[in-house]
Coordinates of C-alpha atoms in Angstrom, one line a residue:
Chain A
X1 CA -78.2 28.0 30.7
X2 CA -75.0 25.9 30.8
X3 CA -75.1 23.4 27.4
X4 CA -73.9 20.4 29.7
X5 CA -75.0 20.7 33.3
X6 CA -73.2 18.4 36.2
X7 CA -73.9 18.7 40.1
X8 CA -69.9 18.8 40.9
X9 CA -70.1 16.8 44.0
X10 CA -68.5 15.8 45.7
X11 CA -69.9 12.4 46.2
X12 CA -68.4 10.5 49.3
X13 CA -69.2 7.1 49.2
X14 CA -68.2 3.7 50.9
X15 CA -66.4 1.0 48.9
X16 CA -68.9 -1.4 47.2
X17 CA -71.8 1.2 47.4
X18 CA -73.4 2.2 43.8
X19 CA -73.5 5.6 43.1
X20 CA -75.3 7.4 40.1
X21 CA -74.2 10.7 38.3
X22 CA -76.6 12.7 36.6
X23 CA -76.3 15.1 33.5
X24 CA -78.3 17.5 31.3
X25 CA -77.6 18.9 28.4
X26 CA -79.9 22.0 26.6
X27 CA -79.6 21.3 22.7
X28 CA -82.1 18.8 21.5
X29 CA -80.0 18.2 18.6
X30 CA -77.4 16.5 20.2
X31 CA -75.8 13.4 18.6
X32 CA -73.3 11.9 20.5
X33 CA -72.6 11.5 24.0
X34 CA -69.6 10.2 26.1
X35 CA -69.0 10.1 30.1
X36 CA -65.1 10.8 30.3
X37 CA -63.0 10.3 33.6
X38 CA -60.6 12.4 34.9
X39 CA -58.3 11.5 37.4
X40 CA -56.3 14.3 39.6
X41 CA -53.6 16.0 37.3
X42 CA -54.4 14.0 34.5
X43 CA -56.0 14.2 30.9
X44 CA -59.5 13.4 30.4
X45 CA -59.8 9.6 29.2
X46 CA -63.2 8.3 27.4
X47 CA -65.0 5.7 30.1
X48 CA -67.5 5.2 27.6
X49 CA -70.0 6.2 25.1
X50 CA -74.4 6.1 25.6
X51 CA -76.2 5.6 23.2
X52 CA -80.2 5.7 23.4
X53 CA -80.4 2.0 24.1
X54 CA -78.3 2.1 27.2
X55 CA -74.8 0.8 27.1
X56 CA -73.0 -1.7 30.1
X57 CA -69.9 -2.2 30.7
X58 CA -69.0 -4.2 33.6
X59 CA -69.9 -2.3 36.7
X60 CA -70.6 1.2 34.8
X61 CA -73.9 1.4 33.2
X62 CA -74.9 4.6 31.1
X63 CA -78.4 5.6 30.0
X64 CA -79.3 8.3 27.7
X65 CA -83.3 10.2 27.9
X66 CA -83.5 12.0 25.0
X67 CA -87.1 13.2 25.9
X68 CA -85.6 15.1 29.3
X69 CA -82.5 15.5 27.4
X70 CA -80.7 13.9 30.2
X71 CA -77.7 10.9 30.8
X72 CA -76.8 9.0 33.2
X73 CA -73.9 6.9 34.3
X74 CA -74.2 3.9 37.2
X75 CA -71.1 2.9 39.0
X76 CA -71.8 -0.2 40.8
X77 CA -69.8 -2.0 43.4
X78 CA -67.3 1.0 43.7
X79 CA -63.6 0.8 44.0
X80 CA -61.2 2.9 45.4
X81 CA -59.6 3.2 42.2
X82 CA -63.2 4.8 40.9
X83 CA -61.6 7.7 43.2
X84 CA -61.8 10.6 39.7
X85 CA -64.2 13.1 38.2
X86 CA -66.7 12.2 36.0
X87 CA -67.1 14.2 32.9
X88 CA -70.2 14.2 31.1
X89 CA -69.3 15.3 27.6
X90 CA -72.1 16.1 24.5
X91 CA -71.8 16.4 20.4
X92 CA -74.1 19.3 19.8
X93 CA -74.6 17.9 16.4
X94 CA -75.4 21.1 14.9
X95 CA -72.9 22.5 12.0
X96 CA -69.5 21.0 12.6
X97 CA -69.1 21.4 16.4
X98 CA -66.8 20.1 18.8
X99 CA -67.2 18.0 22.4
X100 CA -68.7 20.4 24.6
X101 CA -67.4 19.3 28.2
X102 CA -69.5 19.5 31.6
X103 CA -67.7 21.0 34.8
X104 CA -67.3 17.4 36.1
X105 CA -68.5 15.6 39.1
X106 CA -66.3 14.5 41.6
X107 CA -66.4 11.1 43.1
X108 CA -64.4 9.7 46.0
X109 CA -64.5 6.5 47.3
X110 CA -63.3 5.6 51.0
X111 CA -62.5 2.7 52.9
Chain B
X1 CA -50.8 2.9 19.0
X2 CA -48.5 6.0 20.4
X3 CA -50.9 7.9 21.6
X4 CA -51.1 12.0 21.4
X5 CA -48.0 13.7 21.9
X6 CA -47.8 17.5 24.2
X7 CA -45.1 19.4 24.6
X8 CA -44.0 21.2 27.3
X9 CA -45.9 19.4 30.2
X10 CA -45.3 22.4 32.4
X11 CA -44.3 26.1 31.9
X12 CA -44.1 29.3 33.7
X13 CA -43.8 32.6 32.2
X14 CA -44.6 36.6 32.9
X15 CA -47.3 38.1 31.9
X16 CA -47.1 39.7 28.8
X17 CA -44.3 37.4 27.6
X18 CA -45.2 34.7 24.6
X19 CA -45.6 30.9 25.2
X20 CA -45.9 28.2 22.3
X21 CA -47.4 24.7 23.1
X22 CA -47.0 21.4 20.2
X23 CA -49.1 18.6 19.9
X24 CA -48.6 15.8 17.4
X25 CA -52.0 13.7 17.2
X26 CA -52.6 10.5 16.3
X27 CA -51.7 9.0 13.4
X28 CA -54.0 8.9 10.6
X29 CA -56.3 11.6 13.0
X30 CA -57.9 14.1 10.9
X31 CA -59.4 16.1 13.6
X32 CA -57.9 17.9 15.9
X33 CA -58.9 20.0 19.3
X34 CA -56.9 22.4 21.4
X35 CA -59.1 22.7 24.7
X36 CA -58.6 25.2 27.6
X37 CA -58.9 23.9 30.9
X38 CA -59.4 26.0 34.2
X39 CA -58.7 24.3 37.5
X40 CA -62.5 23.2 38.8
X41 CA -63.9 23.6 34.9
X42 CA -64.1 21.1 32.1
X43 CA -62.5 21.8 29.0
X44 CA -63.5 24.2 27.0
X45 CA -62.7 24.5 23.4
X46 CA -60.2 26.7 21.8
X47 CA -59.8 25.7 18.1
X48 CA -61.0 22.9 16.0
X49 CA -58.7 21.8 12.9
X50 CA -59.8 19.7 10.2
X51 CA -56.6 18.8 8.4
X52 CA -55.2 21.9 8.0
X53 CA -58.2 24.0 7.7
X54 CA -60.1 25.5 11.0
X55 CA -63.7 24.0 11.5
X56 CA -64.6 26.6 14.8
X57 CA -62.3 29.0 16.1
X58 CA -65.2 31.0 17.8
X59 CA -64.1 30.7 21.4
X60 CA -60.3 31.6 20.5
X61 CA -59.1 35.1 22.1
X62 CA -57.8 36.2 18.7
X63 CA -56.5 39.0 19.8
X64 CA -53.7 37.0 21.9
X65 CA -54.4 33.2 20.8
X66 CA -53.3 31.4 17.6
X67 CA -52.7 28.4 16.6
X68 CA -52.0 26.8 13.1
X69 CA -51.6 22.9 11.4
X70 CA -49.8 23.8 8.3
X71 CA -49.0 20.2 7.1
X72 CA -52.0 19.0 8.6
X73 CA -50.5 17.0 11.2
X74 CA -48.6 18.7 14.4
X75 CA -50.0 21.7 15.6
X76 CA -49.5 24.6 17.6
X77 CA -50.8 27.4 20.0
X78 CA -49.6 30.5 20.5
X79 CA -50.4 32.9 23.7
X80 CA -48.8 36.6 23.2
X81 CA -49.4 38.7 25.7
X82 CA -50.5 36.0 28.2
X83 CA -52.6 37.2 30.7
X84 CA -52.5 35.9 34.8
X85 CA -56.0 34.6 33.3
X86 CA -54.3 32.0 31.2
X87 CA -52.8 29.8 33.9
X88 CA -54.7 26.7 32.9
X89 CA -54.1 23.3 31.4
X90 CA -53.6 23.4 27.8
X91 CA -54.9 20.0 26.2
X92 CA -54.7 18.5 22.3
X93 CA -57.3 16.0 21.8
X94 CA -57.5 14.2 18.1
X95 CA -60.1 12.1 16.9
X96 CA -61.0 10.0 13.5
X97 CA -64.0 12.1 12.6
X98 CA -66.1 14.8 14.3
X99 CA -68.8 12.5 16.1
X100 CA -66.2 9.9 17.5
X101 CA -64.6 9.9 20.8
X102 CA -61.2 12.0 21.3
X103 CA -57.8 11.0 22.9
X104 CA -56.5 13.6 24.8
X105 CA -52.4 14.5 25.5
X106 CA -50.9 14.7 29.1
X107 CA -52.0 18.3 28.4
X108 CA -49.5 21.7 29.3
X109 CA -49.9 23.3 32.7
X110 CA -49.3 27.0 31.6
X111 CA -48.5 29.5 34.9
X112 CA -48.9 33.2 34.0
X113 CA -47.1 34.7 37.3

């Protein structure tokens, strides 16, 4: 089993639709978790962090289920420029490990 | 801030030759990551420095890959032989601690032809 899990899309949607991404991850020991974006040809840049209370910011919302191991992030009112790949990325938390990275899922947004 | 600094951004080489990437992280950055990325994959880790000492080098090809951070600030990674297997992008990612959020470089797009 995969430690970060991502359906890779892609997900067509219609500007101003909301579209949801979801994740799993296998270690229960996890600390930390970010949702990264990636645009075409380009580094990965940190959208934002979740933490277990949810976190907002503007039209991206990102939950974190700790029970089902599982995040999410909500991407209201989609733009055009929301056009990327959506990384969800984990802290194993155990011994001194790095960001482990999921494959990515890959969101286009059309006119 | 400047942020993290790659060099090359692209470069195409034999197989079997030797390729060197830099990165110079953020200032005042204690961590830092090299991270292997294969088109359609995320990253996936290569090395972890800590300063100058390596936290996880478990998923480094050792028998090809190295990569050192003498001074504890720039680093850099070292392919000899490359393999046609190693045409990826190369990123550097530094970060404050080791729970934080990283900023990655532009990354190097390495060919193997």
């Amino acid at each position: 089993r995969k430690e970060v899990e991502q359906d890779p899309g892609p997900f067509n949607v219609p500007e101003g639709a909301t579209v949801a991404f979801n994740c799993t991850y296998s270690n229960s020991a996890s600390q930390s978790f970010f949702w990264y974006r990636q645009d075409c040809r380009k580094e990965p840049k940190l959208l934002m962090s979740v933490y277990s209370s949810g976190n907002e910011d503007g039209r991206f919302t990102a939950q974190l289920n700790r029970a089902s191991q599982y995040i999410s992030l909500l991407i209201r009112d989609s733009k055009l420029s929301d056009s990327a790949t959506y990384l969800c990325v984990v802290n194993p938390g155990t011994g001194r490990r790095a960001l482990t990275f999921g494959s990515g899922t890959r969101l286009q947004v059309q006119p | 801030e400047a942020g993290v600094a790659q060099s090359p951004r692209y470069k195409i080489i034999e197989k079997r030759q030797s390729v060197a990437f830099w990165c110079n992280p953020i200032s005042g950055h204690a961590t830092l990551y090299w991270y292997q990325q294969i088109l359609g994959q995320g990253p996936k880790l290569l090395i972890q420095f800590q300063n100058n000492g390596v936290v996880d080098d478990s998923q480094l090809p050792k028998d090809r890959f190295s990569a050192e951070r003498l001074k504890g600030v720039d680093s850099t990674l070292k392919i000899q032989p490359a393999k046609l297997e190693d045409s990826a992008v190369y990123l550097c990612a530094s970060s404050v601690g080791q729970l934080d959020g990283y900023t990655f470089g532009s990354g190097t797009r390495l060919t193997v032809v």
